[in-house]
Amino acid sequence: MAERRDFLIGYHMPVREAVLAYPGIEAVFERHGLAGCGGSEGPSEPIASFARAHGVDPEALLRALNEFAARRAEAVSLPVVDERPQQPFETYRLAIFTSLALALVGGLPLAVLVALGGGRDIGLGLRWAPLVQAHGHLQLVGFVGVFIVGIAYHVLPRFKNTELRYPGLALASIGLLAGGVVLRTATQPWADSDPIGALFVVSALIELAGALAFVVVVVSTLRSTPRKNYDRYLLAAVAWFAAASVANLVVVGEVISDGVTTAASSRGTPLLEMYVFGFVILFILGVSVRVLPHFLSLRPPRVQFLAPALLLFNTALLARVGSGWLAAYTGWSNPDWLHTAAVYGMGAAVLSFAFALNLHRAAVRADDGVTVGGHERLIRVAYVWLVIAFAIEVWYASRGLAGDFRPDFLEQGAARHALAVGFFMQMIFGVGARALPAFAGRSLYSQRLLGITWVLINIAVIVRVGHAVIPSGSTTFRFDHIAASGAIAFLAVSLFAYNITRTLTPSRRRRAQNRPKEESMKPGPKSEPSGAIRPENTVADVLDRVPGSLELLLAYGFKPLADPELRAQMAPRVTLGTACEMHGIDVDGLIADLERLMAGDGQGDEVTPPAQRVLNALRDCQDPEIPVNIVDLGLVYGVESDGQSATVRMALTSPHCPLAGQILDDVRERVRALGFADVDVQLVQEPPWEPSRMTPAAHQALGW
C-alpha cells in the first residue's frame, strides 16, 4: 500500500479547522471552485465530504491544501498575511432573496386572493382569471425559476471545477427575469387596454432576454469542461426554458392581438407543460444526480439507467407538448391515446430515475462526521409528491381514455400543485437548507424551524391536492380550503426565508458568540504533556511522552510518520483522534496500547494485541482490481489470535472473483510475516459483502 504524503491536512479534518489552522488557505479552496469554504462560523464538514459534494477530486484538493500548509509550516517566522479572497456571493444571494421576496410579496398572497375570489364575489370580476394566470407565472418563473437560476450560478462552476462564464450576464439575467415577471403580474389583469397591453408584451420580451442570458451562461460553463452524466439533464432543461420563453412571447402577443387578458387553455396548457416538465423538473433531476447521493447518503447510483430515463421523458414530453401546440394552431383533434401514452411514458421515466438514484432504498450511513439534518426528510418527501403527481396524471389520463372524463378546473390543479407545492417547494427547502449554509460557510440557523417548515408545507399540499382529487362540498367550500392551503404555504415559505436570512446574514450577537469558538480552535504550539492520553492530544505530544510510540504508531498504519521531514511537519498539528479518523483506526484501542507502553508493559508494537497486529498488517493487502486495502473495503469480517496462531474470516467482493486465490495467498503471507506459525484464512459466504461495509476512506478513494 502506497504511503500517503497528505497527512498535515487529512480527509476527515473539518473545513473550518483547516481555515483556522492555516490563515489564507481559503485561496486554495477558491482555486478549486470551493469559494465559501467556511470560517469560524462554518459547518464542521470534513474536507473530503465538502469536496465530493461540489464535484472536486478530494485527492487533488488535499495535495494542494497540504502544499500550502507545508509552506506555512516552513515559514512560521514570517508575518502571517491574510490571503483570503473576496467572497463572490452576491449573484446567488441576490437570486435567492429575490425569489423569496417574489413568493412572499406577490405569488402566495395572490394565491390566497384568487382562491377566495373563486367561490364568492370579492370584487375581482373580470380580473379574476388573468390574476390566476399571473399568480401561476409569478410562482413558476419568479419564485421557482429565479431560485433555480441562483443555485445554478453557484453550483455549476463547482460541479465542473471551473469558473462561471460571463458573470456580468449572469447578474443581468436575474434582474431581467425578476423584472419581467413583476411587470407581467402588474399588467396582465389590465392587458386589454392599449398602453398596459404594450407593457404586457414588453414583460415577455424582458423574460425572454433573461432566459437567453441564463442559457448562454449555463451552456458556456458546462461546455468548458468534460461532459458528466448530469449535463444532459441540465442542457435539456435550459433548452426547454429557452423554448418556453419564446412560446410565452408568442402567446402574450396573441393575447394582446385578440384584445383579451388571458391565454386560451389550448395555448396556456402546453406552455405551462414546457415550463413545469421541461425546465423545472429536468433541472431539479439533473442537480439531484449530482448532489443527492451525498446529501442523502444514497447507495452509488445506477448510472446506466439515467440516459434512457432522460430519453424517455423528453420523447414523451415532446409528444405531449407537440400534440398540444398542433391542436391549438391547426384544429387537429389531439387523440386521447396519444396524451395517455405521453403521460405513461413520463411517469415511467420518473420511476426509472428514482430507481437509478436509489431513492427507494435506505441511506448508507458513513461515519464521516456529517450530521443528517431535516433536509433529508424534505427531499425524500418531495420525491414522494413527484410520484403522487404523476400517479394523479396517469389516473386522469386512464379515465379519459376509458370514457369521456375531463378534469374540471380544480381537478386539473391537483397534479400541478402536487408538483408546485409538494415537489418544487420541498426541493427548494431541502436543497436550500443543505446547500446555502455551505455556500456561506455557516451552519443552518435553526433545524427546529426547518422541521416546522416541513410539517406546514405538507399540510398545505395535502389540503390543496386532497380537495381537488376527492371533490366534496360546495365550490365555495373547496375554494376556501385552497385559500387556507395558500395561507399555510405562505407561513412555511416565511419560516424558510427567515431561517435562510438568519443563516446568510448572522446577527452581531451570533458573530460575537462564535469568536470564542474560533480562538479555541486555533492550534497552539503543543498540548500540555500531563495527564492521560486523550484523542485531543497531538501526535507530537504522544511521541514526546511515550517512548517507543513511533514504532507502535507505524505498526497501526501511520506510515507517513516514518519520514522524519513529514513527522516534523505534521505531528505538532494533527491530533491523535483526527489521525485515527483518517485511517479508520479505533482510537480507544490505540490509546489503551499507548498507555500500556507508557507503563512499561512492552516495547513498540509488542504491546498491541495479536489480533490488532494482524488487522494492522492486512491494511497493506489490497484487492488487485480495486486500489483500496481489504480492511477499508470491509472484506475482513473478523480476526482471532492467541499469539501463536491466527484466524482471519473474510469475504470477497464477488463470490466468483477470479483473483480469489491471489488475495487469499497475500493475506496468508502477510500474517505469517508477523511470526504466526498457524494461519487459517476462512472464506465467508454469508452475509455476502456489499458496498455499505466500506469505510468512509474507501468511499472517498473510489469517488462514491
XYZ file of C-alpha atoms in Angstrom:
704
model
C 0.000 0.000 0.000
C 1.498 3.301 -1.117
C 2.404 5.777 1.584
C 0.354 8.923 1.724
C 2.101 12.267 1.992
C -1.016 14.321 2.691
C -1.130 13.961 6.438
C -0.898 17.605 7.514
C -4.481 18.000 6.387
C -6.431 14.778 6.049
C -9.737 13.542 4.687
C -11.601 13.994 7.949
C -10.228 17.327 9.116
C -13.159 19.764 9.304
C -13.074 22.565 6.760
C -13.155 25.302 9.364
C -10.339 23.656 11.343
C -8.111 23.864 8.257
C -9.146 27.503 7.701
C -8.325 28.433 11.281
C -5.082 26.460 11.414
C -3.685 27.900 8.176
C -4.751 31.531 7.578
C -5.071 32.284 3.881
C -5.843 28.711 2.872
C -9.218 29.907 1.568
C -7.338 30.891 -1.595
C -6.646 27.197 -2.258
C -10.319 26.321 -1.827
C -11.206 29.202 -4.152
C -8.827 27.952 -6.880
C -10.634 24.610 -6.776
C -14.055 26.222 -7.167
C -14.866 25.958 -3.459
C -15.348 29.577 -2.519
C -17.217 29.903 0.728
C -15.374 27.067 2.389
C -16.296 28.497 5.765
C -14.561 30.037 8.721
C -15.232 30.425 12.393
C -18.952 30.222 11.683
C -18.720 27.442 9.116
C -20.047 23.889 9.320
C -17.803 21.195 10.763
C -17.952 19.265 7.497
C -14.960 17.059 6.650
C -12.866 18.339 3.760
C -13.383 15.211 1.663
C -17.172 15.345 2.063
C -17.163 19.063 1.227
C -15.099 18.360 -1.907
C -17.255 15.449 -3.060
C -20.430 17.491 -2.628
C -19.039 20.071 -5.077
C -17.517 17.659 -7.590
C -13.894 18.275 -6.679
C -11.361 15.433 -6.530
C -10.530 15.079 -2.801
C -7.026 13.808 -3.582
C -6.159 16.800 -5.762
C -7.610 19.230 -3.229
C -5.737 17.615 -0.332
C -2.457 17.755 -2.237
C -2.925 21.480 -2.861
C -4.008 22.128 0.733
C -1.038 20.255 2.140
C 1.379 22.076 -0.147
C 0.022 25.327 1.239
C 0.170 24.007 4.817
C 3.752 22.811 4.334
C 4.796 26.234 3.081
C 3.139 27.788 6.134
C 4.981 25.363 8.398
C 8.300 26.251 6.787
C 7.621 29.972 7.046
C 6.472 30.196 10.639
C 8.910 33.018 11.328
C 7.336 35.207 8.656
C 4.426 37.517 9.459
C 1.065 35.971 8.654
C -0.624 37.620 5.699
C -4.346 37.085 5.278
C -4.719 35.958 1.684
C -8.457 35.444 1.841
C -10.151 36.257 -1.435
C -13.186 38.454 -1.565
C -16.236 36.216 -1.441
C -18.113 36.470 -4.796
C -21.515 35.513 -3.487
C -23.671 38.447 -4.411
C -25.066 36.801 -7.559
C -26.546 33.779 -5.846
C -27.602 35.776 -2.771
C -29.412 38.262 -4.974
C -31.272 35.466 -6.749
C -32.234 33.630 -3.551
C -33.534 36.697 -1.732
C -35.285 37.946 -4.891
C -37.079 34.638 -5.424
C -38.250 34.501 -1.799
C -39.443 38.094 -1.977
C -41.409 37.374 -5.168
C -43.160 34.464 -3.449
C -43.915 36.280 -0.197
C -44.887 39.650 -1.633
C -46.609 38.502 -4.811
C -47.111 34.826 -5.601
C -48.523 33.434 -2.362
C -50.702 36.418 -1.395
C -52.161 36.249 -4.903
C -52.830 32.542 -4.378
C -54.937 33.297 -1.315
C -56.685 36.201 -3.058
C -57.720 34.284 -6.186
C -58.801 31.273 -4.108
C -61.101 33.475 -2.025
C -62.392 35.036 -5.228
C -63.050 31.674 -6.849
C -66.013 30.758 -4.702
C -67.523 34.155 -3.969
C -67.646 37.697 -5.291
C -64.920 39.775 -3.641
C -64.800 42.424 -6.341
C -62.280 40.835 -8.725
C -64.820 40.440 -11.531
C -63.174 40.039 -14.938
C -59.731 40.379 -13.375
C -60.007 37.031 -11.577
C -58.919 34.799 -14.498
C -55.858 36.895 -15.506
C -54.861 37.112 -11.838
C -54.931 33.304 -11.668
C -52.571 33.087 -14.651
C -50.382 35.877 -13.313
C -50.116 34.113 -9.953
C -49.079 30.830 -11.590
C -46.491 32.509 -13.789
C -45.079 34.530 -10.896
C -44.649 31.420 -8.762
C -43.255 29.286 -11.570
C -40.826 31.689 -13.254
C -40.344 34.186 -10.430
C -40.116 32.083 -7.279
C -39.017 28.663 -8.543
C -37.249 29.843 -11.702
C -35.165 32.620 -10.147
C -34.261 30.340 -7.216
C -33.016 27.706 -9.696
C -31.043 30.354 -11.578
C -29.299 31.496 -8.406
C -28.438 27.973 -7.296
C -27.226 27.124 -10.807
C -24.855 30.069 -10.963
C -23.202 28.988 -7.737
C -23.128 25.194 -8.005
C -22.426 24.553 -11.682
C -18.901 26.030 -11.645
C -18.203 23.955 -8.530
C -19.708 20.830 -10.072
C -17.379 21.279 -13.041
C -14.387 22.706 -11.169
C -14.284 25.757 -13.413
C -15.283 29.425 -13.447
C -18.751 30.770 -14.162
C -18.755 32.118 -17.683
C -19.991 35.687 -18.285
C -20.695 36.660 -14.644
C -21.986 40.071 -15.704
C -24.528 38.441 -17.993
C -25.488 36.092 -15.151
C -26.222 39.030 -12.871
C -28.243 40.733 -15.599
C -30.327 37.599 -16.196
C -31.580 37.640 -12.600
C -32.742 41.232 -12.908
C -34.360 40.587 -16.291
C -36.284 37.514 -15.141
C -37.442 39.140 -11.913
C -38.326 42.411 -13.650
C -40.201 40.570 -16.382
C -42.435 38.559 -14.047
C -43.156 41.586 -11.858
C -44.151 43.637 -14.913
C -46.319 40.794 -16.177
C -48.099 40.455 -12.825
C -48.808 44.179 -12.771
C -50.040 44.399 -16.374
C -51.832 41.163 -17.317
C -55.102 41.882 -15.465
C -55.442 45.137 -17.462
C -53.802 43.962 -20.692
C -56.974 44.691 -22.687
C -56.219 48.428 -22.533
C -53.773 49.777 -25.104
C -50.968 51.332 -23.002
C -50.842 48.499 -20.483
C -51.139 45.824 -23.168
C -47.892 47.061 -24.719
C -46.171 46.701 -21.335
C -47.533 43.156 -21.113
C -45.659 42.349 -24.339
C -42.561 44.109 -23.029
C -42.660 41.864 -19.951
C -42.478 38.781 -22.177
C -39.569 40.310 -24.124
C -37.692 41.031 -20.886
C -38.261 37.476 -19.656
C -37.019 36.082 -22.966
C -33.855 38.181 -22.695
C -33.273 36.915 -19.146
C -33.877 33.292 -20.155
C -31.500 33.519 -23.124
C -28.832 35.113 -20.922
C -29.230 32.223 -18.466
C -28.935 29.711 -21.297
C -25.741 31.311 -22.605
C -24.109 31.344 -19.160
C -25.085 27.767 -18.284
C -24.226 26.222 -21.649
C -20.879 28.040 -21.820
C -19.994 26.920 -18.293
C -20.975 23.280 -18.886
C -19.220 23.044 -22.262
C -15.946 24.361 -20.858
C -15.230 21.037 -19.122
C -15.643 17.309 -19.925
C -19.215 16.025 -20.075
C -20.762 14.458 -16.959
C -23.827 12.232 -16.717
C -25.960 15.052 -15.280
C -25.030 17.508 -18.040
C -27.650 16.090 -20.399
C -30.422 16.799 -17.916
C -29.232 20.365 -17.351
C -28.756 21.100 -21.045
C -32.191 19.685 -21.844
C -33.687 21.843 -19.087
C -32.181 25.095 -20.355
C -33.252 24.229 -23.911
C -36.841 23.801 -22.707
C -36.559 27.085 -20.786
C -35.480 28.942 -23.897
C -38.241 27.337 -25.981
C -40.859 28.091 -23.315
C -39.767 31.730 -23.138
C -40.119 32.082 -26.907
C -43.535 30.409 -26.790
C -44.537 32.717 -23.930
C -43.764 35.764 -26.079
C -45.889 34.345 -28.914
C -48.804 33.573 -26.601
C -48.657 37.017 -24.955
C -48.634 38.636 -28.390
C -51.736 36.675 -29.349
C -53.494 37.705 -26.133
C -52.897 41.356 -26.965
C -53.896 40.962 -30.612
C -57.152 39.288 -29.533
C -57.895 42.146 -27.105
C -58.243 39.829 -24.083
C -56.371 39.362 -20.793
C -55.920 35.593 -20.566
C -54.330 32.964 -22.758
C -56.680 30.336 -24.131
C -56.403 26.939 -22.442
C -55.360 25.330 -25.733
C -52.233 27.518 -25.713
C -51.721 28.010 -21.994
C -51.611 24.283 -21.219
C -48.689 23.287 -23.494
C -46.839 26.454 -22.462
C -47.241 25.547 -18.793
C -46.057 21.982 -19.509
C -42.879 23.298 -21.138
C -42.037 25.332 -18.058
C -43.046 22.728 -15.471
C -41.891 19.456 -17.005
C -39.242 20.665 -19.427
C -37.425 23.310 -17.419
C -38.066 22.918 -13.701
C -38.367 19.154 -13.338
C -35.439 18.339 -15.621
C -33.194 20.880 -13.914
C -34.059 19.509 -10.475
C -33.390 15.965 -11.690
C -30.026 16.996 -13.121
C -28.905 18.630 -9.886
C -30.261 15.620 -7.984
C -27.959 13.274 -9.898
C -25.021 15.326 -8.737
C -25.855 16.093 -5.098
C -28.420 13.665 -3.687
C -26.097 10.640 -3.359
C -24.053 12.786 -0.965
C -26.852 14.803 0.642
C -28.922 11.691 1.415
C -26.087 9.137 1.853
C -27.524 7.097 -1.014
C -26.000 3.982 -2.474
C -23.982 4.557 -5.681
C -26.434 5.396 -8.498
C -27.212 3.003 -11.322
C -25.859 5.387 -13.926
C -26.770 3.099 -16.837
C -30.442 3.992 -16.338
C -30.009 7.779 -16.290
C -29.668 8.372 -20.040
C -32.595 6.066 -21.006
C -34.813 7.749 -18.410
C -33.965 11.181 -19.853
C -34.580 9.998 -23.414
C -37.961 8.502 -22.493
C -39.003 11.620 -20.558
C -38.041 14.020 -23.341
C -39.629 11.883 -26.059
C -42.900 11.641 -24.150
C -42.848 15.355 -23.307
C -42.205 16.291 -26.938
C -45.187 14.166 -27.965
C -47.360 15.728 -25.274
C -46.383 19.343 -25.914
C -46.121 18.957 -29.669
C -49.595 17.469 -29.992
C -50.935 20.269 -27.770
C -49.467 23.024 -29.930
C -50.571 21.218 -33.082
C -54.131 21.034 -31.801
C -54.038 24.716 -30.779
C -52.923 26.054 -34.174
C -54.329 23.608 -36.727
C -57.624 22.465 -35.287
C -56.303 18.915 -35.201
C -58.033 16.777 -32.613
C -55.495 15.520 -30.098
C -56.366 11.830 -29.596
C -56.736 10.588 -26.033
C -54.440 7.642 -26.674
C -51.525 9.921 -27.586
C -51.927 12.053 -24.475
C -52.245 8.926 -22.317
C -49.167 7.337 -23.874
C -47.164 10.521 -23.224
C -48.278 10.659 -19.587
C -47.450 6.977 -19.104
C -44.018 7.491 -20.681
C -43.173 10.466 -18.472
C -44.344 8.615 -15.361
C -42.238 5.579 -16.268
C -39.220 7.836 -16.822
C -39.618 9.415 -13.375
C -39.843 5.993 -11.714
C -36.751 4.856 -13.650
C -34.881 7.931 -12.474
C -35.820 7.318 -8.832
C -34.733 3.690 -9.221
C -31.429 4.738 -10.810
C -30.715 7.116 -7.939
C -31.699 4.502 -5.311
C -34.165 6.899 -3.724
C -36.344 3.943 -2.761
C -33.586 2.388 -0.660
C -32.419 3.203 2.836
C -29.452 5.511 3.282
C -25.951 4.153 3.776
C -24.643 5.908 6.832
C -20.947 6.602 6.654
C -19.439 7.781 9.927
C -17.673 10.713 8.298
C -18.769 13.423 10.683
C -21.692 14.665 8.605
C -24.865 15.108 10.632
C -28.067 14.269 8.811
C -30.486 17.177 9.161
C -34.068 17.981 8.249
C -33.078 18.451 4.612
C -33.171 14.692 4.065
C -36.808 14.390 5.139
C -37.785 17.310 2.908
C -36.031 15.908 -0.165
C -37.317 12.361 0.226
C -40.906 13.500 0.772
C -40.561 15.867 -2.195
C -39.878 12.879 -4.423
C -42.876 11.103 -2.928
C -45.023 14.026 -4.083
C -43.403 13.857 -7.525
C -44.567 10.246 -7.814
C -48.024 11.178 -6.465
C -48.328 13.958 -9.058
C -47.635 11.552 -11.909
C -49.948 8.973 -10.362
C -52.739 11.580 -10.485
C -51.868 12.361 -14.098
C -51.902 8.662 -15.024
C -55.264 8.227 -13.247
C -56.856 11.137 -15.085
C -55.412 10.082 -18.457
C -56.576 6.494 -17.971
C -60.103 7.630 -17.097
C -60.137 9.890 -20.138
C -59.051 7.041 -22.398
C -61.689 4.712 -20.965
C -64.568 7.224 -21.226
C -65.473 10.863 -21.576
C -63.850 12.055 -18.331
C -62.344 15.515 -18.405
C -60.973 17.006 -15.141
C -62.553 20.291 -14.084
C -60.590 23.409 -13.144
C -59.925 22.310 -9.553
C -59.082 18.740 -10.536
C -56.571 19.977 -13.106
C -54.832 21.831 -10.308
C -54.299 18.662 -8.257
C -51.299 17.296 -10.150
C -49.913 20.790 -10.803
C -49.933 21.717 -7.133
C -48.625 18.329 -6.046
C -45.655 19.329 -8.196
C -45.540 23.035 -7.358
C -46.078 22.786 -3.595
C -45.182 19.176 -2.831
C -42.156 18.719 -5.104
C -40.788 22.119 -6.131
C -41.145 23.888 -2.782
C -39.862 20.971 -0.721
C -36.860 20.559 -3.014
C -36.171 24.287 -2.610
C -36.426 23.931 1.161
C -34.394 20.720 1.347
C -31.578 21.539 -1.052
C -31.540 25.148 0.127
C -31.229 24.153 3.787
C -28.359 21.803 2.940
C -26.503 23.842 0.319
C -26.987 27.522 1.179
C -25.292 27.319 4.605
C -22.359 25.563 2.948
C -22.176 28.313 0.311
C -21.830 30.899 3.061
C -19.571 28.796 5.267
C -22.072 28.667 8.134
C -24.412 26.253 9.862
C -28.162 26.462 9.304
C -29.664 28.885 11.796
C -32.342 26.514 13.112
C -33.053 22.852 12.387
C -36.206 23.180 14.510
C -37.615 25.847 12.204
C -36.789 23.609 9.271
C -38.797 20.807 10.857
C -41.781 23.105 11.378
C -41.463 24.227 7.756
C -41.658 20.603 6.636
C -44.833 19.992 8.640
C -46.522 23.143 7.342
C -45.718 22.634 3.673
C -47.019 19.064 3.748
C -50.248 20.180 5.428
C -50.584 22.810 2.702
C -50.131 20.356 -0.154
C -52.423 17.731 1.395
C -55.187 20.322 1.795
C -54.629 21.682 -1.725
C -54.467 18.352 -3.529
C -56.958 16.469 -1.379
C -59.991 18.641 -2.153
C -59.161 18.536 -5.852
C -58.719 14.784 -6.145
C -61.640 13.913 -3.837
C -64.351 16.529 -4.502
C -66.565 17.184 -1.504
C -68.733 20.096 -0.501
C -69.697 23.153 -2.491
C -67.420 25.028 -4.851
C -67.067 27.802 -2.280
C -66.105 25.253 0.369
C -63.417 23.779 -1.910
C -62.009 27.191 -2.842
C -61.887 28.190 0.827
C -59.742 25.154 1.564
C -57.442 26.149 -1.284
C -57.142 29.616 0.273
C -56.262 28.007 3.605
C -53.640 25.906 1.817
C -52.128 29.061 0.323
C -52.007 30.747 3.728
C -50.234 27.734 5.269
C -47.754 27.641 2.368
C -47.127 31.357 2.907
C -46.264 30.653 6.543
C -43.931 27.787 5.515
C -42.080 29.949 2.996
C -41.872 32.767 5.550
C -40.218 30.466 8.101
C -37.810 29.150 5.471
C -36.962 32.692 4.353
C -36.321 33.732 7.966
C -34.149 30.653 8.552
C -32.072 31.277 5.441
C -31.798 35.009 6.063
C -30.505 34.429 9.592
C -28.091 31.846 8.192
C -26.681 34.021 5.419
C -26.671 37.245 7.436
C -25.981 36.310 11.075
C -26.579 38.905 13.757
C -23.747 40.683 15.563
C -24.576 38.722 18.690
C -24.182 35.418 16.875
C -20.883 36.514 15.341
C -19.661 37.531 18.790
C -20.676 34.150 20.197
C -18.580 32.435 17.541
C -15.383 34.330 18.322
C -14.521 32.223 21.392
C -15.045 29.104 19.272
C -12.629 30.453 16.709
C -9.988 31.184 19.311
C -10.394 27.766 20.912
C -9.941 26.020 17.572
C -6.661 27.741 16.732
C -3.859 25.240 17.256
C -1.275 26.124 19.844
C 2.349 25.062 19.740
C 1.648 21.919 21.752
C -0.831 20.499 24.260
C 0.208 20.242 27.885
C 2.035 16.916 28.315
C 0.257 15.958 31.512
C -2.466 13.519 32.484
C -3.885 10.635 30.496
C -3.595 10.380 26.751
C -6.707 11.660 25.009
C -7.861 11.944 21.376
C -7.287 15.714 21.638
C -3.528 15.243 22.195
C -1.394 15.973 19.181
C 0.737 13.244 17.676
C 3.796 15.236 18.761
C 2.606 15.045 22.392
C 2.332 11.287 22.138
C 5.767 10.902 20.560
C 7.314 13.091 23.287
C 5.561 11.451 26.222
C 5.586 7.767 25.254
C 8.962 6.157 24.481
C 8.594 3.637 21.679
C 5.327 5.141 20.476
C 6.717 5.776 16.976
C 7.085 2.044 16.355
C 3.598 1.451 17.732
C 2.037 4.134 15.517
C 3.846 2.750 12.486
C 2.514 -0.711 13.317
C -1.002 0.743 13.433
C -0.597 2.005 9.886
C 0.561 5.607 10.295
C 3.183 5.086 7.596
C 3.912 8.773 6.836
C 5.465 9.074 10.327
C 8.406 7.046 9.048
C 9.519 10.114 7.076
C 11.357 12.466 9.541
C 10.504 15.556 7.480
C 6.802 14.748 7.335
C 6.843 13.776 11.007
C 8.283 17.152 11.971
C 5.653 18.986 9.947
C 2.502 17.087 10.796
C 2.940 15.703 14.309
C 2.533 19.094 16.079
C -0.599 19.933 14.095
C -2.595 16.683 13.902
C -4.458 15.297 16.892
C -4.499 11.617 17.680
C -8.270 11.496 17.143
C -8.054 13.117 13.714
C -5.241 10.766 12.684
C -7.295 7.733 13.695
C -10.306 9.045 11.777
C -8.172 9.456 8.672
C -7.077 5.826 8.762
C -10.222 4.237 10.179
C -8.489 3.116 13.372
C -10.103 2.564 16.772
C -8.767 5.468 18.813
C -9.702 3.855 22.147
C -7.756 0.704 21.328
C -4.725 2.715 20.274
C -4.839 4.817 23.442
C -5.036 1.642 25.547
C -1.908 0.300 23.819
C -0.109 3.623 24.279
C -0.917 3.641 27.996
C 0.382 0.080 28.365
C 3.535 1.127 26.550
C 3.883 4.210 28.768
C 3.535 1.943 31.836
C 6.467 -0.166 30.600
C 4.473 -3.250 29.544
C 6.485 -3.926 26.395
C 8.196 -2.063 23.587
C 6.820 -0.679 20.330
C 4.191 -2.852 18.733
C 4.773 -5.604 21.285
C 2.001 -4.095 23.431
C -0.508 -4.392 20.592
C -2.889 -7.343 20.970
C -2.145 -10.090 18.415
C -5.490 -9.694 16.651
C -4.891 -5.956 16.221
C -1.412 -6.651 14.825
C -2.987 -8.939 12.217
C -5.570 -6.314 11.321
C -2.845 -3.670 11.004
C -0.884 -5.928 8.660
C -3.926 -6.546 6.458
C -4.154 -2.806 5.785
C -1.255 -3.389 3.383
C -3.199 -6.056 1.475
C -5.180 -4.769 -1.499
C -7.770 -6.203 -3.836
C -5.815 -6.276 -7.158
C -8.820 -4.854 -9.020
C -9.600 -2.071 -6.517
C -6.979 0.394 -5.205
C -8.187 0.087 -1.592
C -6.954 -2.215 1.172
C -9.188 -5.118 2.174
C -9.809 -3.723 5.680
C -11.232 -0.438 4.378
C -13.205 -2.364 1.763
C -14.911 -4.210 4.596
C -13.803 -7.640 3.383
C -12.344 -8.622 6.765
C -15.207 -9.915 8.898
C -13.154 -10.884 11.947
C -9.677 -11.731 13.305
C -8.883 -14.085 16.180
C -5.474 -14.915 17.614
C -3.979 -16.488 20.727
C -0.479 -15.202 19.986
C 0.661 -18.417 18.303
C -1.984 -18.875 15.619
C -4.306 -16.545 13.753
C -7.677 -16.952 12.073
C -8.944 -14.456 9.523
C -12.588 -14.541 8.444
C -13.118 -12.609 5.236
C -15.270 -12.298 2.139
C -14.687 -11.241 -1.449
C -16.396 -8.502 -3.414
C -17.842 -11.247 -5.641
C -18.305 -14.986 -4.902
C -16.831 -15.711 -8.331
C -13.844 -13.359 -8.082
C -11.168 -14.721 -10.475
C -8.391 -13.342 -8.258
C -9.611 -15.013 -5.069
C -6.566 -17.291 -4.815
C -4.152 -14.384 -5.199
C -5.896 -12.339 -2.482
C -6.046 -15.231 0.000
C -2.360 -16.094 -0.581
C -1.406 -12.458 0.042
C -3.351 -12.490 3.303
C -1.610 -15.679 4.498
C 1.848 -14.333 3.647
C 1.340 -11.042 5.469
C 0.027 -12.743 8.598
C 2.823 -15.341 8.591
C 5.345 -12.494 8.310
C 4.227 -11.408 11.792
C 5.558 -14.688 13.205
C 2.377 -16.737 13.434
C 3.068 -20.410 12.790
C -0.526 -21.382 12.060
C -2.615 -19.122 9.796
C -6.191 -20.050 8.872
C -7.974 -17.870 6.300
C -11.687 -18.680 6.167
C -13.736 -17.505 3.203
C -17.198 -16.353 4.361
C -20.219 -16.529 2.056
C -22.902 -15.241 4.449
C -23.619 -12.450 4.897
C -22.393 -11.502 1.424
C -20.213 -8.447 1.037
C -21.936 -5.222 -0.041
C -20.648 -1.648 -0.555
C -22.209 -0.466 2.702
C -19.419 -2.313 4.567
C -16.778 0.057 3.170
C -15.226 2.702 5.406
C -15.540 6.415 4.570
C -11.923 6.370 3.371
C -12.806 3.661 0.841
C -15.830 5.613 -0.373
C -13.629 8.677 -0.799
C -10.889 6.772 -2.627
C -13.438 5.335 -5.065
C -15.244 8.651 -5.513
C -18.554 7.397 -4.055
